[in-house]
Coordinates of C-alpha atoms in Angstrom, one line a residue:
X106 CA 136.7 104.7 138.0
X107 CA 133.1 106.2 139.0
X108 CA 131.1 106.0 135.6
X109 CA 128.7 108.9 135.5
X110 CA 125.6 107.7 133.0
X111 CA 123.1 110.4 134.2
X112 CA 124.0 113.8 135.5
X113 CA 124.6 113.6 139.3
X114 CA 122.5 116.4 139.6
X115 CA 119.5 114.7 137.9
X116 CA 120.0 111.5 139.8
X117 CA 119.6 113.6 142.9
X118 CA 116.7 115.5 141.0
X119 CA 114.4 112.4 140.5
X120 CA 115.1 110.7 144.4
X121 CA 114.3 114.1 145.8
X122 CA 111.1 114.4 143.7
X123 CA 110.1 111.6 145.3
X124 CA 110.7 111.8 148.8
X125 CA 108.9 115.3 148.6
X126 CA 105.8 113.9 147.0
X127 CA 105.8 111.2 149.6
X128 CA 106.6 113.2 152.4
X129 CA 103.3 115.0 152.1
X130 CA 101.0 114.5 155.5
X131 CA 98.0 115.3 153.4
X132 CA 98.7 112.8 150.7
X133 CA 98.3 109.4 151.6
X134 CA 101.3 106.9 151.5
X135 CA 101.7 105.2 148.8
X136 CA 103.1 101.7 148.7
X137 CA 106.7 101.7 147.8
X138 CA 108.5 98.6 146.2
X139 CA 111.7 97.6 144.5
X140 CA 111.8 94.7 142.1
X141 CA 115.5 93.4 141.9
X142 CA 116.2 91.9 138.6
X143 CA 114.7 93.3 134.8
X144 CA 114.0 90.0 134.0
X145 CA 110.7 88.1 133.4
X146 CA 110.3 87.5 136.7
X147 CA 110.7 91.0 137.4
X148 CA 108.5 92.5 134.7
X149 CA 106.1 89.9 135.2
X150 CA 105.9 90.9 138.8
X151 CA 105.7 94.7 138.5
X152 CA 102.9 94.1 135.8
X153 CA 100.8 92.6 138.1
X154 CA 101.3 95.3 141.2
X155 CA 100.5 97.4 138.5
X156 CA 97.0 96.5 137.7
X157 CA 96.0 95.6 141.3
X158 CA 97.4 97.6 143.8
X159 CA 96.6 101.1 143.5
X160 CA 98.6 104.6 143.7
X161 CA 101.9 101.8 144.4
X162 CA 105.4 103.2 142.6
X163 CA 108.0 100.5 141.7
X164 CA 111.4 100.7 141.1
X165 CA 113.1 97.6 138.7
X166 CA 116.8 97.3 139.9
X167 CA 119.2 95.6 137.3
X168 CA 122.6 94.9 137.4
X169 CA 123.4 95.1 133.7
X170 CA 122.5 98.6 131.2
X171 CA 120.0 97.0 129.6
X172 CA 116.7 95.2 130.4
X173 CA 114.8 91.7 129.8
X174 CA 117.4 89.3 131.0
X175 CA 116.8 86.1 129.9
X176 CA 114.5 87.1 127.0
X177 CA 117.1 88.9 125.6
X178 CA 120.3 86.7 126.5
X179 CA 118.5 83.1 126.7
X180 CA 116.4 83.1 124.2
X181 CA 117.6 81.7 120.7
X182 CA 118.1 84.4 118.2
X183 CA 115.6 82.6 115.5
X184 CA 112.7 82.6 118.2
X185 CA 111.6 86.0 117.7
X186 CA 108.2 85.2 118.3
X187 CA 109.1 84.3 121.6
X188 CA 110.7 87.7 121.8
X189 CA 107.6 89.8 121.2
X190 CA 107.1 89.8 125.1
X191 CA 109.1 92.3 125.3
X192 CA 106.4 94.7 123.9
X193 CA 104.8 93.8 127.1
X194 CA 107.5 94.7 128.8
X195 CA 108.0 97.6 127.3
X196 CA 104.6 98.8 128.6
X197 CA 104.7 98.3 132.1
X198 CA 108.3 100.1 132.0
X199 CA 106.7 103.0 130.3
X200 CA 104.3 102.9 133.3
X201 CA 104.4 106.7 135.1
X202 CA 104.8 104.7 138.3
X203 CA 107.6 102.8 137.1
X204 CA 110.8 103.9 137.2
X205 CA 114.3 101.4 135.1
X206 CA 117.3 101.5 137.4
X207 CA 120.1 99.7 135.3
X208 CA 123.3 99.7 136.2
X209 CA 123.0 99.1 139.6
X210 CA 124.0 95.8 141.6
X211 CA 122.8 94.5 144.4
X212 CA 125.3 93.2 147.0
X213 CA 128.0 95.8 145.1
X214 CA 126.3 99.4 144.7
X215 CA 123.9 98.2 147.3
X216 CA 122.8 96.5 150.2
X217 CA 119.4 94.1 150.5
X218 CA 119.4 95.5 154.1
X219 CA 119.3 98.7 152.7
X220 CA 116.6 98.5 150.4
X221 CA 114.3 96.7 153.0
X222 CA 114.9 100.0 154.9
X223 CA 114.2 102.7 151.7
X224 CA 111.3 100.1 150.0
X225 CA 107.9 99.2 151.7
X226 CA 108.4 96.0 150.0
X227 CA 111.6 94.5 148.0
X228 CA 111.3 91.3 145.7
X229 CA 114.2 89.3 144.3
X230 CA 113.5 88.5 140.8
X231 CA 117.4 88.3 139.5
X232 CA 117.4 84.6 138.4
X233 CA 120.0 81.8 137.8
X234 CA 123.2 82.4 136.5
X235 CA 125.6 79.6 137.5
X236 CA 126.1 76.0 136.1
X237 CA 125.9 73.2 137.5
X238 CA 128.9 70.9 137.1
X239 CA 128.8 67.1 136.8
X240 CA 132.0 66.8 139.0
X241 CA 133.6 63.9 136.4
X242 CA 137.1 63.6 136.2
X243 CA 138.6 66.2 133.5
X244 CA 135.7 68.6 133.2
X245 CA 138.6 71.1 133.4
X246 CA 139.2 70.1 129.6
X247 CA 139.8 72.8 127.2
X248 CA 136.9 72.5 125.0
X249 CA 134.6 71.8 127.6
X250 CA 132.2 74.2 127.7
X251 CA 128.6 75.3 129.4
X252 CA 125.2 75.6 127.4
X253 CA 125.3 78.5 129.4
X254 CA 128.1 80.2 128.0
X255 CA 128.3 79.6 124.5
X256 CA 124.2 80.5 124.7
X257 CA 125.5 83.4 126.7
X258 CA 128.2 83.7 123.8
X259 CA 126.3 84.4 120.5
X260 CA 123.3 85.7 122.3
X261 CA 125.4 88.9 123.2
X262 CA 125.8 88.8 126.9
X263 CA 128.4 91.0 128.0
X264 CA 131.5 89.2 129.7
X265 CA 131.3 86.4 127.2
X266 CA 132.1 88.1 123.7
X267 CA 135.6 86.7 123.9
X268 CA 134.6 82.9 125.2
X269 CA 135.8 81.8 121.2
X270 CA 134.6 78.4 120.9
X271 CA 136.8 76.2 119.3
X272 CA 134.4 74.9 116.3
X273 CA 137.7 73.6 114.2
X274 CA 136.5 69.8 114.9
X275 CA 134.1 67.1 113.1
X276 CA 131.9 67.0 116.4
X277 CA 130.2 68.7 119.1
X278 CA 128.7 67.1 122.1
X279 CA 125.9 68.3 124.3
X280 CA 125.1 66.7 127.4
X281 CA 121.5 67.0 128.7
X282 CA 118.8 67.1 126.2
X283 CA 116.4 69.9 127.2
X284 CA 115.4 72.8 124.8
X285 CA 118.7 74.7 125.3
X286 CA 120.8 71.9 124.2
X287 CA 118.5 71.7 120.9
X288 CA 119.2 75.6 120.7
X289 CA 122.4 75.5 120.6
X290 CA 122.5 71.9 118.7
X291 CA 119.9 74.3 115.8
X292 CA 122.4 76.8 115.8
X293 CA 125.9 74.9 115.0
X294 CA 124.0 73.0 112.4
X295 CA 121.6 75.9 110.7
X296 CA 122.8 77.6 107.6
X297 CA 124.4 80.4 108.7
X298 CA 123.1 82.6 105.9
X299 CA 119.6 82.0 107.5
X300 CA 121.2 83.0 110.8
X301 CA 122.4 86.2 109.4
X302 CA 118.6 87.9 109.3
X303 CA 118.4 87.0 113.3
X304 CA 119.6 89.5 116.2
X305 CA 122.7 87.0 116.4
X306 CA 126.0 88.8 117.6
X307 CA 128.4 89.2 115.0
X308 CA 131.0 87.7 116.0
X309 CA 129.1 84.8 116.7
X310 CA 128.1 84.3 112.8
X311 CA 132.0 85.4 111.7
X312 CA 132.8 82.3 114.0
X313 CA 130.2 79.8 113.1
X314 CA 130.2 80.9 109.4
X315 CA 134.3 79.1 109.8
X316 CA 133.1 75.7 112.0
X317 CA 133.8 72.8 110.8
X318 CA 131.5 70.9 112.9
X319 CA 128.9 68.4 111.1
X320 CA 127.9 66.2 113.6
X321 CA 126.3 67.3 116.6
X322 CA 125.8 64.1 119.6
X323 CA 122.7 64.9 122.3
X324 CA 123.1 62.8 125.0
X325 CA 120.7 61.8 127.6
X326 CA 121.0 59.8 130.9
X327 CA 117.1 58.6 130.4
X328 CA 115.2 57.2 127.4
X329 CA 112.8 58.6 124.8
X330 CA 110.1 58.4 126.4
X331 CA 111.8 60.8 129.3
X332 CA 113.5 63.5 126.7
X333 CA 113.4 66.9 128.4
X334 CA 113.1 68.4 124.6
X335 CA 109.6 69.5 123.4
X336 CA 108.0 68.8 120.5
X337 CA 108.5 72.1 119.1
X338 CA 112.4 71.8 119.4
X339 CA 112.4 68.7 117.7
X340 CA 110.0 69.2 114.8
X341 CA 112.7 72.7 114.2
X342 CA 115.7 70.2 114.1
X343 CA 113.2 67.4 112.0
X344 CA 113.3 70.2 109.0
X345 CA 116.5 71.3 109.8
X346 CA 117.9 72.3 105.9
X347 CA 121.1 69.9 105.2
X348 CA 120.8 67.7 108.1
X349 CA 119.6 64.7 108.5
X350 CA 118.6 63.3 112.2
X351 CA 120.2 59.8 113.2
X352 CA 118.3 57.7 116.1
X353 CA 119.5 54.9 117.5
X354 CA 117.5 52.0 116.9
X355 CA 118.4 50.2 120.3
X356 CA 117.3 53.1 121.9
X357 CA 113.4 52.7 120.9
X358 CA 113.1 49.2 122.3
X359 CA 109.6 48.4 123.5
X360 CA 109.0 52.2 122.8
X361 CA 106.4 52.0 120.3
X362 CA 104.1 49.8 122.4
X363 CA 103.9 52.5 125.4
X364 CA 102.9 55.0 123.1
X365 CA 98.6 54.7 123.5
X366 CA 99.3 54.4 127.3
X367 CA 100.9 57.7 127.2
X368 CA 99.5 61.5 127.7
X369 CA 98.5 63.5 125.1
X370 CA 101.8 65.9 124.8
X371 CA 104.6 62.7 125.7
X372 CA 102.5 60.9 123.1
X373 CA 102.5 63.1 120.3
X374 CA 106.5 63.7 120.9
X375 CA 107.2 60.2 120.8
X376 CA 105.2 59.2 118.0
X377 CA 107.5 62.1 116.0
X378 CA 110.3 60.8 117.2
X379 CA 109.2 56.6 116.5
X380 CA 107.9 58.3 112.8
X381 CA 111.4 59.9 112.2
X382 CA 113.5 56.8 113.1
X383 CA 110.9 54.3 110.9
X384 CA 111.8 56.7 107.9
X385 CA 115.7 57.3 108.7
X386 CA 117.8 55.3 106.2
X387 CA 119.7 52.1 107.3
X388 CA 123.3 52.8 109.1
X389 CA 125.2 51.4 106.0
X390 CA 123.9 54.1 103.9
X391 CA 126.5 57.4 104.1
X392 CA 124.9 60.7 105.0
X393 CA 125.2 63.8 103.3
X394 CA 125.4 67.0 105.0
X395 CA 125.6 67.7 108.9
X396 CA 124.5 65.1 111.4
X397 CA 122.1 65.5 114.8
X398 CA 121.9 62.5 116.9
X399 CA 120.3 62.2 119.8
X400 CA 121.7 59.3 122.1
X401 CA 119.4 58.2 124.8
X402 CA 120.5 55.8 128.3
X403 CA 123.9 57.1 128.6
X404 CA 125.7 59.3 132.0
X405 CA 129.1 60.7 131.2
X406 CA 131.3 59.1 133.5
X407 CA 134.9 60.5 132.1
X408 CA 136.2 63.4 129.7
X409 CA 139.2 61.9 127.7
X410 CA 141.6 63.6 126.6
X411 CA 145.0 65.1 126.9
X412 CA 145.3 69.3 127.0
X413 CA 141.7 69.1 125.6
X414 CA 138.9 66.8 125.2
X415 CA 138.8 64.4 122.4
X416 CA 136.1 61.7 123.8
X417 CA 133.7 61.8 126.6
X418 CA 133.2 57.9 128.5
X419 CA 129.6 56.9 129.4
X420 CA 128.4 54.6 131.7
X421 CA 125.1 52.7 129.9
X422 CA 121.8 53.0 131.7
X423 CA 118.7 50.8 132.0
X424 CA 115.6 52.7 133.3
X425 CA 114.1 51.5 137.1
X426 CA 110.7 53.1 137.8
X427 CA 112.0 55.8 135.8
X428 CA 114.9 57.0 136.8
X429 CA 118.5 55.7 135.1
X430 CA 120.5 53.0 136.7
X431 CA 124.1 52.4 135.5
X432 CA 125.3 49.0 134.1
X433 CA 128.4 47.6 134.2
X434 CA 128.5 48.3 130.5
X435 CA 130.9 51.5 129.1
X436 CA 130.6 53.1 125.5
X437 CA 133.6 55.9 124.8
X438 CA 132.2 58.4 122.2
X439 CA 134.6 60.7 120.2
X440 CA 134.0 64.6 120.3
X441 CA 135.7 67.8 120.0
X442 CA 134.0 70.1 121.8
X443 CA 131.4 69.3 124.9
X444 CA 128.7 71.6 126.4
X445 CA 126.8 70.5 129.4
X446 CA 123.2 71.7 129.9
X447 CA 122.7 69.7 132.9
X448 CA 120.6 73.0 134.5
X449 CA 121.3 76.1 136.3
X450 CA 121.3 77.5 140.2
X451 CA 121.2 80.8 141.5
X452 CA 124.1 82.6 143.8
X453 CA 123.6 84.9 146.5
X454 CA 124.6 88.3 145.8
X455 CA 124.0 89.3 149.5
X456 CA 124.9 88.2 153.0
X457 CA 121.2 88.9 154.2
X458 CA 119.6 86.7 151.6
X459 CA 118.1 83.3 153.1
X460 CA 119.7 81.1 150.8
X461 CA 119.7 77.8 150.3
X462 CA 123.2 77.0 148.4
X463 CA 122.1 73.3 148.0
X464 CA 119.3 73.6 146.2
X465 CA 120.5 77.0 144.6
X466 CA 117.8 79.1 145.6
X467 CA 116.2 81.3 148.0
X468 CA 114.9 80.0 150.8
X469 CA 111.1 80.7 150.9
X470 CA 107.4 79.7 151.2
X471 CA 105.2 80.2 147.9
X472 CA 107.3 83.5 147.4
X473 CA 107.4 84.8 150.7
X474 CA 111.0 84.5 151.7
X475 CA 111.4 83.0 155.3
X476 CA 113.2 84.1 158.1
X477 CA 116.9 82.4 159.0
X478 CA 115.6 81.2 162.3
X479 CA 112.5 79.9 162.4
X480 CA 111.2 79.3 166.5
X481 CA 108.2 78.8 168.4
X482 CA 107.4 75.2 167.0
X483 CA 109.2 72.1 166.2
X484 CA 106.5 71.0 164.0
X485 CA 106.2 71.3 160.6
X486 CA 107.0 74.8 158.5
X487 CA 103.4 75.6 158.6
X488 CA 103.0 75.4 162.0
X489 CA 105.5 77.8 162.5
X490 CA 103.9 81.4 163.2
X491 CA 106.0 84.5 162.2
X492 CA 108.1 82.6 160.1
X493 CA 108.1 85.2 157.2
X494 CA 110.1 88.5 156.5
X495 CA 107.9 90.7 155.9
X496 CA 108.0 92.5 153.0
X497 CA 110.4 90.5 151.4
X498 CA 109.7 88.2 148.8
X499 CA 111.3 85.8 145.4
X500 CA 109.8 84.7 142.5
X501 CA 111.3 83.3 138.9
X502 CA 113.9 80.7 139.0
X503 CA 115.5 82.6 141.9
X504 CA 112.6 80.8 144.0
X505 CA 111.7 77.9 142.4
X506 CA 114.8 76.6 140.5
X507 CA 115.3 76.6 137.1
X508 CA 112.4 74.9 135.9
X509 CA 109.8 75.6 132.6
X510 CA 109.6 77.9 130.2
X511 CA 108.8 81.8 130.5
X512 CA 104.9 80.9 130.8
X513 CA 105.8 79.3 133.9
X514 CA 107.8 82.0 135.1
X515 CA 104.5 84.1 134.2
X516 CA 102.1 82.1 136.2
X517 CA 104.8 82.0 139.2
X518 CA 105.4 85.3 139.4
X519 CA 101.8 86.3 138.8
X520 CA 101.2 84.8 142.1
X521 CA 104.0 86.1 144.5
X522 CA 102.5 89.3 143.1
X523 CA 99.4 88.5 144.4
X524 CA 101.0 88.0 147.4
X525 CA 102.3 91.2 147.9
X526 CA 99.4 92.8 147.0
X527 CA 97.3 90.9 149.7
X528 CA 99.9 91.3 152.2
X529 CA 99.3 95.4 151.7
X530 CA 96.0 95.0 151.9
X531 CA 95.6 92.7 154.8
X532 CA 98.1 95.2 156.3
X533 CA 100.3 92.7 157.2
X534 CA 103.0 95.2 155.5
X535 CA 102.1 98.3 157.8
X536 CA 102.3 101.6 155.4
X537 CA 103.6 103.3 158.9
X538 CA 105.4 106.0 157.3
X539 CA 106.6 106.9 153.1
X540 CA 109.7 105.4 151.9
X541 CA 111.9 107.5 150.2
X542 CA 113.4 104.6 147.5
X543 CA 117.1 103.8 146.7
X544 CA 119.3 106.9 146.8
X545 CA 120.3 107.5 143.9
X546 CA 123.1 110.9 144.5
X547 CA 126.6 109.6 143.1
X548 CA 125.3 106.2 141.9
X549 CA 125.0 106.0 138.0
X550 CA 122.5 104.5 136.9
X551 CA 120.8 103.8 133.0
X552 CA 117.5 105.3 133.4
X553 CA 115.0 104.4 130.7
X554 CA 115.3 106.6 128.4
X555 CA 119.2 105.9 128.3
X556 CA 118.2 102.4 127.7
X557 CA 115.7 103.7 124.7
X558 CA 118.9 105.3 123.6
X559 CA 120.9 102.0 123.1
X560 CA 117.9 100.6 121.7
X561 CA 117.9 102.7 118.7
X562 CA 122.1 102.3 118.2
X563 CA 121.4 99.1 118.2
X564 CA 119.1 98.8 116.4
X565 CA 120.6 101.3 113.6
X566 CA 123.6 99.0 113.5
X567 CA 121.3 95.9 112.8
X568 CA 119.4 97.8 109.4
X569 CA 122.7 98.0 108.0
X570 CA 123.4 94.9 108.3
X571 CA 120.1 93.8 107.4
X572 CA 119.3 92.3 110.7
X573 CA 116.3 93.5 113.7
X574 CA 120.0 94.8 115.9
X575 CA 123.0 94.2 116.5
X576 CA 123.7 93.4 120.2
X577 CA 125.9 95.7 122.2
X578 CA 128.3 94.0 124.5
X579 CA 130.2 96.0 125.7
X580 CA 129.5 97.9 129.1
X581 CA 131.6 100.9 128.5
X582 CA 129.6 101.6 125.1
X583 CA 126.3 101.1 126.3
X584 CA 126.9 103.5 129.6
X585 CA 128.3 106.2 127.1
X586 CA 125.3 106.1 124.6
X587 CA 122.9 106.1 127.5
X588 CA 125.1 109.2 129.1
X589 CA 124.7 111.5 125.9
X590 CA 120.8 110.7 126.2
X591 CA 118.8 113.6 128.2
X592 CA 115.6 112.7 129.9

């Protein structure tokens, strides 16, 4: 059933506005662009085109109600510094040439074909939302899980209230050992009291405030001195209250002697991590409280188990010019649950997108998405002329993979905005005629004042609870608050 979230009369309202103002042969045409995805790639993008391209009006398309993407759904909930970009955010949204469209979907309520048609310029920004799988016999397990999800889980994303991980067991296991796995490893083992002042989802403390889980394994296919983890992440888990941190000793062979060899940032990590293990006590002596160990060298090779997982088998690794090579040697761990965080890849949401399903992104040059058929040369891509779609473009993870940390995503997107911008000057995007922007008649959509709206419920039901909000996640809810608010 059609959800109406705005009046269809003021949906109309605001699309006619703007195809009168731009229809005007005395006014000059102003450069029209749609920014697909509310995420930091998005925001970082129209915040740029903001400040240098002049009299330009954006429109930022998301699929979900609500805005910031992976700042609000990836980000672990006792991080809020890192939130505080959303104040920035906030700002360019705010922008009178900016207009929120939530709600909508492209390859569903729309077509990429017909944006390029309705926008001067159209930029994919919507990111990477599927797993990738290790393909090892029984991943189907029950109990085995994504980083992804259960992230996904108590950070509030809508789809994933329900997932209900099973946290009845002694142990969870996290394969891949970058800064999401430490998330979620910080999470299962903090007192949930001090998660209870943190935007975390309800349900999600009800749950954790029951596990039973008091070891937590994170497993690597390299060595120390190739841990994805920064140093940040591990100092947070190195003063962890009621856990202690258990190296391997075998795993720091010959470690200590690379350390003055090494740069400055692998080299203060690793001296942490060589200080931690020189002050850990001996194996004989019991611990108290929960466990994180990190296990280095090791590639699952097997899940074990029968209905559900109950072990995961590794093959053992020696390093070769830095990458792992398996041995002959095996080493079965027990677990209960397992979560792989062995990365992420985008999809394509539309036929027309140039996509490259191998690598997971879109296919494209430095953000400048490239045409399907590429002729005139057999040479190399730079040879190639007219080998661009004009006035299409990606940026974020959607273009580059899922590498770094938002500050990448910043400096990424900064420069496919740049891009744009030079491409409209240059006039290699011809201003030929005004675009009247995605039709919005019979389409609901969350403006952003509905999204303001579900800001402040949420918000209201977090100060009773003595927390900064508490998440919606459910669709239905958020589309009725955001229909009662009038622009």
């Amino acid at each position: 059933m059609l959800r109406k979230v705005l009046p269809t009369s003021s949906a109309v309202k605001v699309a006619q506005k703007c195809v009168f103002r731009n229809a005007s042969t005395a006014a000059p045409i102003r450069p029209r662009i749609c920014i697909v995805g509310a995420g930091p790639a998005g925001f970082y993008t129209a915040q740029y085109i903001l400040k240098h391209l002049d009299n330009s009006d954006i429109d930022i398309v998301e699929k979900l109600p609500v805005p910031f993407g992976l700042v609000r759904f990836g980000v672990a909930p006792d991080h809020p510094e890192v939130k505080n970009v959303i104040n920035t955010f906030t700002k360019t949204a705010e922008n009178p040439r900016v207009r929120f469209l939530g709600n909508l979907c492209l390859g569903k309520d729309f077509t990429l074909e017909e944006l390029r048609e309705r926008y001067h310029a159209v930029l994919l920004t919507y990111g990477a939302e599927q797993d990738n799988t290790l393909n090892i016999p029984n991943e189907n397990l029950q109990n085995v899980l994504s980083a992804r999800e259960f992230v996904a889980w108590y950070n509030g994303l809508p789809g994933f209230e329900n997932l209900n991980p099973e946290l009845s067991g002694k142990s969870l296991t996290l394969l891949g050992q970058g800064n999401v796995a430490v998330d979620v490893a910080r999470i299962v083992l903090s007192n949930v009291d001090d998660l209870k002042k943190t935007d975390i989802t309800e349900y999600a403390l009800e749950t954790l405030s029951r596990s039973r889980i008091d070891t937590v394994h994170l497993v690597g296919r390299r060595g120390p001195l190739q841990a994805a983890f920064t140093i940040k992440e591990l100092r947070e888990m190195l003063k962890l209250s009621s856990c202690t941190t258990r190296w391997r000793a075998d795993d720091f062979d010959h470690v200590e002697e690379s350390i003055p060899n090494l740069p400055r940032p692998r080299k203060r990590i690793t001296e942490l991590m060589v200080k931690s293990l020189a002050e850990q006590a001996p194996n004989n002596v019991p611990l108290a409280g929960r466990c994180f160990q990190p296990i280095f060298f090791r590639s699952p090779v097997n899940f074990v188990g029968c209905g559900k997982v109950e072990a995961v088998e590794y093959v053992v690794n020696r390093l070769a010019d830095g990458r792992a090579v398996p041995t002959e040697q095996r080493e079965t761990i027990a677990t209960d649950l397992v979560c792989r965080s062995i990365g992420y890849r985008a999809v394509s949401v539309d036929n027309h997108i140039n996509f490259d399903a191998r690598k997971g992104c879109v296919n494209n040059a430095g953000g400048r998405v490239l045409k399907r058929n590429l002729t005139g040369s057999d040479q190399t891509i730079d040879d190639i002329e007219d080998k661009y779609e004009t006035g299409l473009y990606a940026s974020g993870w959607l273009a580059t993979g899922p590498t770094g940390v938002i500050l990448t995503t910043m400096n990424n997107s900064f420069g496919v905005a740049d891009l744009v911008c030079r491409d409209f000057n240059s006039n290699t995007i011809r201003l030929n005629g005004s675009r009247p922007g995605l039709e919005l008649a019979g389409r609901p959509y969350v403006s952003w004042h509905g999204w303001k709206a579900i800001d402040r419920e949420e918000v209201r039901l977090g100060q009773a609870k003595g927390k900064p909000r508490e998440k919606l996640t459910r669709i239905e809810t958020m589309l009725q608050i955001a229909s009662n608010a009038s622009d």
